[in-house]
Short mmCIF file of C-alpha atoms and ligand atoms in Angstrom, two decimals:
data_model
loop_
_atom_site.label_atom_id
_atom_site.label_comp_id
_atom_site.label_asym_id
_atom_site.label_seq_id
_atom_site.Cartn_x
_atom_site.Cartn_y
_atom_site.Cartn_z
CA MET Z 1 -23.05 -19.49 6.54
CA SER Z 2 -19.35 -21.23 7.51
CA ALA Z 3 -15.82 -21.48 6.57
CA ILE Z 4 -15.29 -22.39 3.19
CA PRO Z 5 -12.74 -24.97 3.46
CA LEU Z 6 -9.22 -24.66 2.54
CA LEU Z 7 -8.53 -26.01 -0.92
CA PRO Z 8 -5.55 -28.78 -0.74
CA GLN Z 9 -2.90 -26.87 -2.50
CA VAL Z 10 -3.36 -24.20 0.04
CA GLU Z 11 -3.24 -26.51 2.82
CA ALA Z 12 0.21 -27.96 1.15
CA PHE Z 13 1.52 -24.23 0.75
CA LEU Z 14 1.11 -23.77 4.38
CA LYS Z 15 2.78 -27.21 5.34
CA ARG Z 16 5.94 -26.31 3.44
CA SER Z 17 9.30 -25.92 5.02
CA HIS Z 18 9.62 -22.31 3.19
CA GLN Z 19 12.79 -21.16 1.87
CA LEU Z 20 13.89 -18.36 -0.10
CA PHE Z 21 13.24 -17.20 -3.62
CA ILE Z 22 16.71 -17.06 -5.49
CA ASP Z 23 17.33 -17.24 -9.29
CA GLY Z 24 14.30 -18.17 -10.15
CA GLY Z 25 13.89 -20.87 -7.26
CA TYR Z 26 14.05 -21.75 -3.42
CA VAL Z 27 16.81 -21.69 -2.11
CA PRO Z 28 17.50 -23.08 1.59
CA SER Z 29 18.61 -19.82 4.11
CA THR Z 30 22.04 -19.79 5.68
CA SER Z 31 20.28 -18.65 8.94
CA SER Z 32 18.85 -21.18 11.06
CA GLN Z 33 16.48 -18.61 12.25
CA THR Z 34 12.58 -18.32 11.47
CA LEU Z 35 9.81 -16.25 12.05
CA ASP Z 36 6.21 -18.26 12.54
CA VAL Z 37 3.52 -16.67 10.31
CA ILE Z 38 0.27 -16.71 12.61
CA ASP Z 39 -3.47 -16.33 11.30
CA PRO Z 40 -4.63 -13.48 13.08
CA ALA Z 41 -8.47 -14.74 13.19
CA THR Z 42 -7.12 -18.04 15.84
CA GLY Z 43 -4.15 -17.50 16.65
CA VAL Z 44 -2.65 -20.14 15.47
CA VAL Z 45 1.09 -20.54 13.78
CA ILE Z 46 0.17 -21.71 10.14
CA SER Z 47 3.52 -21.84 8.72
CA ARG Z 48 7.13 -20.65 9.13
CA VAL Z 49 9.52 -18.54 6.94
CA ALA Z 50 13.57 -18.13 6.93
CA ASP Z 51 15.09 -15.30 8.37
CA ALA Z 52 16.94 -14.50 5.59
CA SER Z 53 20.98 -13.98 6.96
CA GLN Z 54 23.87 -11.36 5.54
CA ALA Z 55 24.75 -14.01 3.34
CA ASP Z 56 21.19 -14.67 1.90
CA ILE Z 57 21.14 -11.16 1.31
CA ASP Z 58 24.41 -11.21 -0.51
CA GLN Z 59 23.26 -13.76 -2.90
CA ALA Z 60 20.11 -12.64 -3.37
CA VAL Z 61 21.59 -9.04 -4.64
CA ALA Z 62 24.05 -11.06 -6.87
CA SER Z 63 21.10 -13.13 -8.78
CA ALA Z 64 19.49 -9.42 -9.14
CA ASN Z 65 22.43 -8.11 -10.73
CA ARG Z 66 22.58 -11.30 -12.96
CA GLY Z 67 18.65 -10.63 -13.71
CA PHE Z 68 19.56 -7.45 -14.39
CA GLN Z 69 21.50 -8.13 -17.26
CA VAL Z 70 19.00 -10.16 -18.47
CA TRP Z 71 15.72 -8.39 -17.99
CA SER Z 72 17.25 -4.87 -19.02
CA GLN Z 73 18.21 -6.10 -22.38
CA THR Z 74 15.10 -7.95 -23.06
CA ALA Z 75 12.50 -6.50 -25.48
CA PRO Z 76 9.94 -4.10 -24.30
CA ALA Z 77 7.11 -6.18 -25.94
CA ALA Z 78 8.56 -9.21 -24.60
CA ARG Z 79 8.40 -8.34 -20.94
CA ALA Z 80 5.03 -6.79 -21.22
CA SER Z 81 4.19 -10.25 -22.59
CA VAL Z 82 5.36 -11.63 -18.76
CA LEU Z 83 3.89 -9.57 -17.07
CA LEU Z 84 0.45 -10.13 -19.14
CA LYS Z 85 0.70 -14.06 -18.55
CA LEU Z 86 1.44 -13.44 -15.36
CA ALA Z 87 -1.75 -11.73 -14.75
CA ASP Z 88 -3.23 -14.48 -16.12
CA LEU Z 89 -1.74 -16.81 -13.88
CA LEU Z 90 -2.88 -14.54 -11.01
CA GLU Z 91 -6.65 -15.06 -11.55
CA ARG Z 92 -5.86 -18.95 -12.93
CA HIS Z 93 -4.77 -18.94 -9.48
CA ARG Z 94 -7.35 -16.58 -7.74
CA GLU Z 95 -8.86 -18.98 -5.13
CA GLU Z 96 -5.38 -20.08 -3.83
CA LEU Z 97 -4.00 -16.61 -3.68
CA ALA Z 98 -6.99 -15.63 -2.03
CA GLN Z 99 -7.08 -18.37 0.77
CA ILE Z 100 -3.46 -18.11 1.54
CA GLU Z 101 -3.95 -14.03 1.99
CA THR Z 102 -6.64 -14.82 4.05
CA CYS Z 103 -5.17 -17.19 6.15
CA GLN Z 104 -2.08 -14.96 6.55
CA SER Z 105 -3.13 -11.44 6.93
CA GLY Z 106 -7.17 -12.18 7.87
CA LYS Z 107 -8.26 -10.18 5.57
CA ILE Z 108 -11.96 -10.98 4.58
CA ILE Z 109 -11.73 -13.39 1.89
CA GLN Z 110 -14.31 -11.28 -0.64
CA ILE Z 111 -11.50 -8.46 -0.30
CA SER Z 112 -8.55 -11.00 -0.66
CA ARG Z 113 -10.31 -12.12 -3.94
CA MET Z 114 -10.97 -8.50 -5.18
CA PHE Z 115 -7.88 -6.56 -4.09
CA GLU Z 116 -5.09 -8.91 -3.88
CA VAL Z 117 -6.13 -10.79 -6.63
CA ASP Z 118 -8.59 -9.33 -9.50
CA MET Z 119 -7.19 -5.64 -8.47
CA ALA Z 120 -3.51 -7.00 -8.33
CA ALA Z 121 -3.99 -8.48 -12.04
CA SER Z 122 -5.64 -5.19 -12.96
CA PHE Z 123 -2.55 -3.09 -12.04
CA LEU Z 124 -0.19 -5.72 -13.79
CA ARG Z 125 -2.17 -5.45 -17.22
CA TYR Z 126 -1.30 -1.58 -16.47
CA TYR Z 127 2.28 -1.67 -16.01
CA ALA Z 128 2.50 -4.31 -19.19
CA GLY Z 129 1.45 -1.19 -20.88
CA TRP Z 130 3.75 0.31 -20.07
CA ALA Z 131 6.86 -1.52 -21.15
CA THR Z 132 6.47 -0.60 -24.98
CA LYS Z 133 5.48 3.10 -24.58
CA ILE Z 134 8.84 4.45 -22.02
CA SER Z 135 10.14 7.10 -24.28
CA GLY Z 136 12.72 10.07 -24.33
CA GLN Z 137 12.61 13.40 -26.14
CA THR Z 138 14.60 14.98 -29.20
CA ILE Z 139 16.33 18.60 -28.13
CA THR Z 140 17.67 21.00 -30.12
CA PRO Z 141 20.29 22.92 -28.23
CA SER Z 142 21.21 26.80 -28.75
CA LEU Z 143 25.03 26.08 -28.78
CA PRO Z 144 26.95 28.59 -30.75
CA SER Z 145 28.49 27.32 -33.93
CA PHE Z 146 31.68 28.76 -34.83
CA ALA Z 147 32.24 26.98 -38.25
CA GLY Z 148 28.76 25.66 -39.53
CA GLU Z 149 28.89 22.61 -36.86
CA ARG Z 150 25.31 21.71 -35.58
CA TYR Z 151 23.97 20.04 -32.53
CA THR Z 152 21.22 17.58 -31.54
CA ALA Z 153 20.66 15.64 -28.12
CA PHE Z 154 18.14 13.23 -26.97
CA THR Z 155 17.26 11.94 -23.68
CA LEU Z 156 17.33 8.04 -22.68
CA ARG Z 157 15.02 6.27 -20.19
CA GLU Z 158 17.04 3.79 -18.34
CA PRO Z 159 16.04 1.19 -16.04
CA VAL Z 160 17.64 2.28 -12.52
CA GLY Z 161 18.75 -1.14 -11.92
CA VAL Z 162 18.11 -3.52 -9.28
CA VAL Z 163 14.88 -2.28 -6.78
CA VAL Z 164 14.40 -3.34 -3.35
CA GLY Z 165 10.72 -3.57 -2.95
CA ILE Z 166 10.04 -3.40 0.59
CA VAL Z 167 6.07 -4.21 1.51
CA PRO Z 168 3.81 -3.56 4.63
CA TRP Z 169 1.42 -6.40 5.94
CA ASN Z 170 -2.11 -4.71 4.80
CA PHE Z 171 -1.88 -5.66 1.10
CA ALA Z 172 0.62 -8.28 1.04
CA SER Z 173 0.05 -8.89 -2.61
CA MET Z 174 -1.28 -5.78 -4.38
CA ILE Z 175 1.62 -4.22 -2.95
CA ALA Z 176 4.08 -6.24 -4.14
CA ILE Z 177 2.72 -6.32 -7.49
CA TRP Z 178 2.45 -2.39 -7.56
CA LYS Z 179 6.24 -2.60 -6.85
CA LEU Z 180 7.65 -5.49 -8.99
CA GLY Z 181 4.99 -4.16 -11.79
CA SER Z 182 6.61 -1.12 -12.13
CA ALA Z 183 10.41 -2.44 -11.35
CA LEU Z 184 9.67 -5.13 -14.46
CA ALA Z 185 8.23 -2.80 -17.00
CA THR Z 186 10.64 -0.34 -16.98
CA GLY Z 187 13.61 -3.05 -17.10
CA CYS Z 188 14.79 -3.26 -13.47
CA SER Z 189 15.30 -6.19 -11.44
CA ILE Z 190 13.43 -6.07 -7.72
CA ILE Z 191 13.92 -7.95 -4.92
CA ILE Z 192 10.81 -8.09 -2.81
CA LYS Z 193 10.84 -7.82 0.97
CA PRO Z 194 7.47 -8.56 2.36
CA SER Z 195 6.47 -7.72 5.54
CA GLU Z 196 7.60 -10.40 8.66
CA PHE Z 197 3.83 -10.95 9.35
CA THR Z 198 2.56 -11.42 6.10
CA PRO Z 199 5.30 -13.08 3.80
CA LEU Z 200 3.31 -16.01 2.19
CA THR Z 201 1.38 -14.74 -0.62
CA ILE Z 202 4.69 -13.32 -2.61
CA LEU Z 203 6.23 -16.60 -2.45
CA ARG Z 204 4.04 -18.51 -4.21
CA ILE Z 205 3.50 -15.32 -6.97
CA ALA Z 206 7.38 -15.34 -7.30
CA GLU Z 207 6.76 -18.83 -8.60
CA LEU Z 208 3.85 -18.07 -11.20
CA ALA Z 209 6.39 -15.27 -12.20
CA VAL Z 210 8.66 -17.82 -12.81
CA GLU Z 211 6.40 -19.53 -15.01
CA ALA Z 212 5.35 -16.97 -16.95
CA GLY Z 213 8.50 -16.37 -18.25
CA LEU Z 214 10.31 -14.47 -16.12
CA PRO Z 215 14.13 -15.27 -16.16
CA ALA Z 216 16.21 -16.13 -13.02
CA GLY Z 217 17.40 -12.99 -10.56
CA ALA Z 218 14.42 -10.61 -12.33
CA LEU Z 219 12.73 -11.28 -9.12
CA ASN Z 220 13.87 -12.58 -6.00
CA VAL Z 221 12.02 -12.95 -2.46
CA LEU Z 222 13.82 -12.24 0.60
CA THR Z 223 11.66 -13.21 3.72
CA GLY Z 224 12.65 -11.73 7.47
CA GLY Z 225 12.82 -8.90 9.56
CA GLY Z 226 13.11 -5.00 9.23
CA MET Z 227 17.01 -5.20 9.28
CA VAL Z 228 16.82 -7.23 6.06
CA GLY Z 229 15.34 -4.70 4.11
CA LYS Z 230 17.76 -2.15 6.19
CA ALA Z 231 20.43 -4.18 4.57
CA LEU Z 232 19.26 -4.87 1.57
CA ILE Z 233 19.05 -0.64 1.11
CA GLU Z 234 22.20 -0.41 2.19
CA HIS Z 235 23.97 -2.63 -0.15
CA PRO Z 236 26.27 -1.91 -2.69
CA GLY Z 237 24.42 -3.91 -5.19
CA THR Z 238 21.15 -2.38 -4.93
CA ASP Z 239 20.20 1.39 -6.74
CA LYS Z 240 16.83 2.24 -5.36
CA VAL Z 241 14.49 0.87 -2.73
CA SER Z 242 10.58 1.39 -2.94
CA PHE Z 243 9.23 1.52 0.54
CA THR Z 244 5.57 1.52 1.68
CA GLY Z 245 5.12 1.17 5.46
CA SER Z 246 4.72 3.55 8.56
CA VAL Z 247 6.03 6.96 8.91
CA PRO Z 248 8.77 6.21 11.40
CA THR Z 249 10.25 3.52 9.28
CA GLY Z 250 9.49 5.36 5.95
CA ILE Z 251 12.03 8.12 8.00
CA ALA Z 252 14.41 5.43 9.02
CA VAL Z 253 14.56 3.78 5.06
CA GLY Z 254 15.02 7.52 3.38
CA LYS Z 255 18.09 7.86 6.30
CA SER Z 256 19.19 4.39 5.28
CA ALA Z 257 19.22 5.31 1.45
CA MET Z 258 20.93 8.56 1.66
CA ASP Z 259 23.58 7.68 4.20
CA ALA Z 260 24.53 4.72 2.44
CA LYS Z 261 24.85 5.59 -1.11
CA LEU Z 262 22.41 8.17 -2.04
CA THR Z 263 20.20 5.30 -3.29
CA ARG Z 264 17.18 6.69 -5.04
CA ALA Z 265 14.14 6.39 -2.63
CA THR Z 266 10.30 6.10 -3.12
CA LEU Z 267 8.68 5.98 0.07
CA GLU Z 268 4.99 5.42 0.14
CA LEU Z 269 4.01 6.30 4.24
CA GLY Z 270 1.07 6.24 6.51
CA GLY Z 271 -0.70 9.42 7.16
CA LYS Z 272 -4.07 10.88 9.05
CA ASN Z 273 -6.56 11.20 6.35
CA SER Z 274 -9.50 13.75 6.51
CA ALA Z 275 -13.26 13.00 5.33
CA ALA Z 276 -15.36 15.98 4.87
CA PHE Z 277 -18.71 16.35 4.88
CA LEU Z 278 -20.49 19.13 3.22
CA ARG Z 279 -23.96 20.36 4.88
CA ASP Z 280 -25.98 19.32 1.90
CA MET Z 281 -25.11 15.75 2.35
CA ASP Z 282 -27.88 13.11 3.01
CA LEU Z 283 -27.09 11.43 5.91
CA ASP Z 284 -27.41 8.14 4.76
CA LYS Z 285 -25.57 8.82 2.13
CA ALA Z 286 -22.79 10.34 4.44
CA VAL Z 287 -22.81 7.11 6.80
CA ASN Z 288 -21.88 4.62 3.39
CA GLY Z 289 -19.39 7.48 3.00
CA VAL Z 290 -18.07 7.05 6.18
CA ILE Z 291 -18.09 3.46 6.06
CA GLU Z 292 -16.22 3.52 2.73
CA ALA Z 293 -13.71 5.63 4.01
CA GLY Z 294 -12.87 4.08 7.06
CA PHE Z 295 -13.91 0.64 7.87
CA LEU Z 296 -12.78 -1.36 4.83
CA HIS Z 297 -10.09 -4.11 6.05
CA SER Z 298 -11.08 -3.00 9.58
CA GLY Z 299 -9.62 0.53 8.62
CA GLN Z 300 -5.83 -0.94 7.80
CA ILE Z 301 -5.94 0.67 4.84
CA CYS Z 302 -2.95 3.79 4.70
CA ALA Z 303 -5.43 5.77 2.34
CA ALA Z 304 -8.70 5.65 4.80
CA ALA Z 305 -9.97 8.37 6.35
CA GLU Z 306 -9.61 8.72 10.05
CA ARG Z 307 -10.95 11.80 10.92
CA PHE Z 308 -13.87 12.87 9.82
CA PHE Z 309 -15.24 16.58 10.04
CA VAL Z 310 -19.22 17.21 9.96
CA HIS Z 311 -21.16 20.19 10.32
CA ARG Z 312 -21.89 20.84 14.23
CA SER Z 313 -25.57 20.75 13.54
CA GLN Z 314 -25.42 16.86 12.05
CA LEU Z 315 -22.95 15.90 14.15
CA GLU Z 316 -25.15 14.00 16.59
CA ALA Z 317 -27.59 12.71 13.99
CA MET Z 318 -24.33 11.27 11.74
CA THR Z 319 -22.97 9.02 14.98
CA GLU Z 320 -26.03 7.98 15.77
CA LYS Z 321 -27.12 6.50 12.42
CA LEU Z 322 -23.41 5.49 11.89
CA ALA Z 323 -23.04 2.95 15.27
CA GLU Z 324 -26.61 1.83 14.24
CA ARG Z 325 -25.23 0.64 10.84
CA LEU Z 326 -21.83 -0.86 12.20
CA ALA Z 327 -23.95 -2.55 14.99
CA THR Z 328 -25.12 -4.86 12.00
CA LEU Z 329 -22.10 -5.48 10.67
CA LYS Z 330 -21.15 -9.19 10.71
CA ILE Z 331 -17.91 -10.01 12.49
CA GLY Z 332 -16.52 -13.33 12.11
CA SER Z 333 -13.91 -15.50 10.64
CA PRO Z 334 -12.63 -13.95 7.46
CA LEU Z 335 -13.13 -17.31 6.07
CA ASP Z 336 -16.65 -17.34 5.86
CA GLU Z 337 -17.96 -15.20 2.94
CA ALA Z 338 -20.68 -13.46 5.29
CA THR Z 339 -18.38 -12.14 7.47
CA GLN Z 340 -18.19 -8.07 6.81
CA PHE Z 341 -15.75 -7.57 9.31
CA GLY Z 342 -12.57 -9.51 10.37
CA PRO Z 343 -9.65 -9.40 12.48
CA LEU Z 344 -6.38 -6.85 12.69
CA THR Z 345 -3.33 -8.74 10.66
CA ASN Z 346 -1.58 -9.28 14.31
CA LYS Z 347 -1.49 -9.08 18.23
CA GLN Z 348 0.87 -6.11 18.58
CA HIS Z 349 -1.32 -4.11 16.06
CA GLN Z 350 -4.27 -5.31 18.57
CA ALA Z 351 -3.12 -4.40 21.73
CA LYS Z 352 -1.75 -0.35 20.02
CA LEU Z 353 -5.26 -0.14 19.28
CA GLY Z 354 -6.20 -1.16 22.81
CA GLN Z 355 -3.75 1.65 23.96
CA PHE Z 356 -5.86 4.60 21.62
CA PHE Z 357 -9.06 3.24 23.03
CA ALA Z 358 -7.76 3.68 26.90
CA GLN Z 359 -5.79 7.06 25.66
CA ALA Z 360 -9.30 8.23 24.13
CA ARG Z 361 -11.01 7.36 27.75
CA ALA Z 362 -8.07 9.05 29.64
CA GLU Z 363 -8.72 12.52 26.72
CA ASN Z 364 -12.41 12.17 28.18
CA SER Z 365 -13.32 11.62 24.39
CA THR Z 366 -16.99 10.58 23.65
CA ILE Z 367 -17.12 6.96 22.79
CA VAL Z 368 -20.43 6.58 21.10
CA CYS Z 369 -19.67 2.75 19.77
CA GLY Z 370 -17.52 0.39 20.02
CA GLY Z 371 -13.81 1.20 22.15
CA LYS Z 372 -12.63 -2.42 23.29
CA VAL Z 373 -10.08 -5.15 22.27
CA ILE Z 374 -12.33 -8.39 21.61
CA ASP Z 375 -11.03 -11.00 24.32
CA GLY Z 376 -9.99 -14.44 22.59
CA PRO Z 377 -7.10 -15.67 20.57
CA GLY Z 378 -8.26 -13.61 17.59
CA CYS Z 379 -6.93 -9.85 17.06
CA TYR Z 380 -10.55 -8.58 16.68
CA VAL Z 381 -11.49 -5.10 17.74
CA GLU Z 382 -14.96 -3.40 17.59
CA PRO Z 383 -16.06 -0.95 15.12
CA THR Z 384 -15.31 2.22 16.75
CA VAL Z 385 -16.77 5.94 16.49
CA ILE Z 386 -15.31 8.72 18.79
CA ILE Z 387 -16.18 12.27 19.11
CA ALA Z 388 -12.87 14.37 19.66
CA ASN Z 389 -12.91 16.94 22.98
CA SER Z 390 -10.46 19.20 20.90
CA ILE Z 391 -8.36 19.05 17.69
CA ASN Z 392 -5.44 17.95 19.68
CA ASP Z 393 -6.93 14.99 20.56
CA THR Z 394 -4.31 11.80 19.96
CA LEU Z 395 -7.31 10.07 17.93
CA LEU Z 396 -7.10 12.97 15.59
CA ASN Z 397 -3.53 13.06 15.75
CA GLU Z 398 -2.19 9.85 15.35
CA GLU Z 399 -2.53 7.15 12.74
CA THR Z 400 -4.63 4.20 14.54
CA PHE Z 401 -4.64 1.97 11.45
CA GLY Z 402 -7.67 0.50 12.44
CA PRO Z 403 -11.77 0.84 12.25
CA VAL Z 404 -11.69 3.96 14.26
CA ALA Z 405 -13.36 6.97 13.16
CA THR Z 406 -13.27 10.14 14.89
CA PHE Z 407 -15.24 12.79 14.74
CA PHE Z 408 -14.73 16.66 15.21
CA PRO Z 409 -17.51 19.65 14.24
CA TYR Z 410 -17.05 22.24 12.16
CA ASP Z 411 -19.01 25.87 11.81
CA ASP Z 412 -17.82 27.45 8.40
CA GLU Z 413 -16.17 26.07 5.38
CA GLU Z 414 -12.66 28.22 5.84
CA GLN Z 415 -12.59 26.58 9.36
CA LEU Z 416 -13.08 23.46 7.69
CA LEU Z 417 -10.02 23.40 5.61
CA GLN Z 418 -8.00 24.61 8.50
CA LEU Z 419 -9.12 21.50 10.17
CA MET Z 420 -8.68 19.44 7.45
CA ASN Z 421 -4.87 20.76 6.86
CA ASN Z 422 -4.04 20.85 10.65
CA THR Z 423 -1.63 17.79 9.93
CA PRO Z 424 1.99 17.15 9.35
CA TYR Z 425 0.49 14.22 6.85
CA GLY Z 426 -0.82 14.30 3.31
CA LEU Z 427 -1.64 11.13 1.72
CA SER Z 428 -5.31 11.77 1.20
CA ALA Z 429 -8.45 13.54 1.86
CA SER Z 430 -12.51 13.09 0.69
CA LEU Z 431 -15.00 15.93 0.21
CA TRP Z 432 -18.51 14.77 0.33
CA THR Z 433 -21.10 16.91 -1.17
CA ASN Z 434 -23.79 17.46 -4.21
CA ASP Z 435 -22.15 21.07 -5.23
CA LEU Z 436 -19.21 20.11 -7.42
CA SER Z 437 -18.57 23.76 -8.05
CA LYS Z 438 -17.82 24.38 -4.32
CA ALA Z 439 -15.75 21.13 -3.93
CA LEU Z 440 -13.60 21.85 -6.79
CA ARG Z 441 -12.89 25.23 -5.60
CA MET Z 442 -11.82 23.75 -2.09
CA VAL Z 443 -9.71 20.78 -4.33
CA PRO Z 444 -6.83 23.48 -4.72
CA GLN Z 445 -6.64 24.33 -1.12
CA ILE Z 446 -6.09 21.06 0.24
CA GLU Z 447 -2.63 19.59 1.22
CA ALA Z 448 -3.08 15.89 0.13
CA GLY Z 449 -1.96 14.01 -2.54
CA THR Z 450 -5.25 12.60 -3.64
CA VAL Z 451 -8.65 14.27 -3.05
CA TRP Z 452 -11.70 12.00 -3.35
CA VAL Z 453 -14.86 13.66 -3.81
CA ASN Z 454 -17.62 11.73 -2.94
CA MET Z 455 -15.96 8.33 -2.60
CA HIS Z 456 -13.06 7.55 -0.46
CA THR Z 457 -9.81 4.71 -0.76
CA LEU Z 458 -10.88 3.41 -4.33
CA LEU Z 459 -7.05 3.20 -6.44
CA ASP Z 460 -6.88 3.01 -10.17
CA PRO Z 461 -3.91 2.04 -11.45
CA ALA Z 462 -4.07 4.95 -14.05
CA VAL Z 463 -4.11 7.63 -11.27
CA PRO Z 464 -1.17 8.81 -9.77
CA PHE Z 465 -0.91 7.71 -5.85
CA GLY Z 466 1.32 9.31 -3.59
CA GLY Z 467 1.57 11.46 -0.85
CA VAL Z 468 2.49 15.11 0.33
CA LYS Z 469 4.38 16.46 3.27
CA ALA Z 470 5.28 13.91 5.75
CA SER Z 471 3.37 11.37 3.92
CA GLY Z 472 5.91 10.20 1.47
CA VAL Z 473 7.82 11.25 -1.37
CA GLY Z 474 7.40 10.01 -4.71
CA ARG Z 475 4.23 8.72 -7.05
CA GLU Z 476 3.27 5.23 -8.00
CA PHE Z 477 0.66 4.63 -10.72
CA GLY Z 478 0.02 6.30 -13.76
CA ASP Z 479 3.10 7.68 -15.98
CA ALA Z 480 4.54 8.75 -12.38
CA PHE Z 481 6.14 6.06 -11.36
CA ILE Z 482 8.17 6.01 -14.94
CA ASP Z 483 10.74 9.13 -13.25
CA ASP Z 484 11.14 7.22 -10.20
CA TYR Z 485 12.11 3.41 -11.72
CA THR Z 486 14.36 4.98 -14.55
CA GLU Z 487 17.71 7.63 -14.99
CA LEU Z 488 17.18 10.26 -17.16
CA LYS Z 489 20.37 9.91 -19.75
CA SER Z 490 20.74 12.71 -22.02
CA VAL Z 491 23.11 12.15 -25.59
CA MET Z 492 24.35 15.72 -26.88
CA ILE Z 493 25.93 15.29 -30.71
CA ARG Z 494 28.16 17.93 -32.54
CA TYR Z 495 28.17 17.04 -36.45
P1 NAD N 1 6.36 -1.43 8.60
O1 NAD N 1 6.60 0.60 8.66
O2 NAD N 1 6.37 -1.17 10.43
O3 NAD N 1 7.03 -2.30 7.53
C1 NAD N 1 6.78 -2.05 6.54
C2 NAD N 1 8.08 -3.05 6.38
O4 NAD N 1 9.18 -1.96 6.59
C3 NAD N 1 8.06 -4.34 6.81
O5 NAD N 1 8.30 -5.20 5.20
C4 NAD N 1 9.13 -4.33 7.97
O6 NAD N 1 9.86 -5.44 7.89
C5 NAD N 1 10.16 -2.97 6.74
N1 NAD N 1 11.17 -2.53 7.85
C6 NAD N 1 10.88 -2.47 9.12
N2 NAD N 1 12.03 -1.89 9.65
C7 NAD N 1 13.00 -1.37 8.59
C8 NAD N 1 13.85 -0.53 8.34
N3 NAD N 1 14.69 -0.14 9.41
N4 NAD N 1 14.30 -0.47 7.24
C9 NAD N 1 14.15 -1.04 6.10
N5 NAD N 1 12.69 -1.84 6.21
C10 NAD N 1 11.91 -2.24 7.14
O7 NAD N 1 4.48 -0.85 8.62
P2 NAD N 1 3.53 -1.95 8.57
O8 NAD N 1 3.20 -1.67 9.98
O9 NAD N 1 3.86 -3.21 7.80
O10 NAD N 1 2.45 -1.34 7.98
C11 NAD N 1 1.08 -0.49 7.95
C12 NAD N 1 1.84 1.23 7.58
O11 NAD N 1 2.42 1.13 6.15
C13 NAD N 1 0.92 2.19 8.11
O12 NAD N 1 1.31 3.08 8.89
C14 NAD N 1 -0.07 2.08 6.34
O13 NAD N 1 -0.28 3.86 6.64
C15 NAD N 1 1.49 2.30 6.11
N6 NAD N 1 0.79 2.25 4.33
C16 NAD N 1 1.32 2.93 3.20
C17 NAD N 1 0.57 3.09 2.21
C18 NAD N 1 0.84 3.79 1.39
O14 NAD N 1 0.87 3.64 -0.07
N7 NAD N 1 1.16 5.69 1.05
C19 NAD N 1 0.02 1.49 2.22
C20 NAD N 1 0.25 0.86 2.69
C21 NAD N 1 0.44 1.10 3.86
#
């Protein structure tokens, strides 16, 4: 097999001189600064986007406030209809969007199609369904009645206002859709600030949103670096930030939000997620489980597992079998449909993985396979399996966000739970066993926002997702997002 040819419309889109998407269309930036977008498979600059200035930010925020006035007054059913149309348009432009995404992120084309387009469309449809179902309560207060007066009360769910959606590079379309779907379903307007590494697909999605009937200003896209995100959060004209990214940036975002004006903040951060295999697990199934948990999208998934706990008696057999399976993965161009393992998304990240490999060697960890950066213009690293020496080893504690499975043995289930919880993070975890009764007794003792049993990584719009401990604040999906995107207003009436 060889790389699929790019569609003519993708070639044309990449060649464009990209501007900012404000007020329903493109406007030139007042800044002369641009950011290169680099194809991580080849190292070639494929496009350039604007690096928004303060004047651009002011313009986008003013537009988003006008957009909010219109969109928040749009009937819920009409809001749902626009989101449903946008989902249809994503699917109609499936190949185009998937190719743009693969070119900017190095994600293998099958994952771009399935997650960045198909899953994104299903999330949008889910949020569309909520637009007509957001409701308050009626309450009877117990206040004293001196002259026969009576009381009633009700609550209203009101959209918070202008949301700033800050998106990382690992799922640039799908995560942007999570944020704009939540905001638009609840009647908020939103300004998306994509990652500086992957700013392209959301610009095309914004065009499709206008085609779907979204009014001007309800969705703006400002490309630029982290400082654009910070300025948006601190801007007096924004009301909430929904951030997805790393823990250190999340802490900075939380501080900016609180210091500036108590801006509402939802923080979906990284972690160091565990997958634990109980002794009854068949080894072949367990190896498939490790690949699902740790190697999808070259490990660049916030919920992916990076710490793998296996009973001491099975450690050697399991890691050897895993290394054999990883050796069969076809590494190559993400535009080749036969490729199973693509590049990392940028050179900085590849260099970080190189440092982690050096650290593992310095700590005398056992490198069962991989452990090397692959030379060349692309951002490839080898799929890697490591056995840590001690629970304090760096690779068992710091998020690599790469294709690195670090193993550690346990002797009994009490120790296993301690090992799993021995981390400041708590985004996700998985238990692998045929003994569901044992699994269900262990689940409440695991400190994580999501615990999977016999599966890992897969998200569903109906199931809330978010972190405990240092992995974040707030939840996306399910009905949990409504709390984050609306303010609860109480109305009391004496009659
Ligand atoms: P990052 O934290 O470096 O950047 C995320 C975004 O924040 C980018 O758009 C960046 O420009 C912006 N940013 C940087 N500094 C900022 C500041 N001071 N104020 C406001 N915005 C700022 O993350 P990344 O490297 O793009 O993504 C990888 C990380 O994201 C990993 O740690 C991963 O675990 C995490 N992640 C979490 C989830 C989740 O749902 N919990 C999902 C995907 C990724």
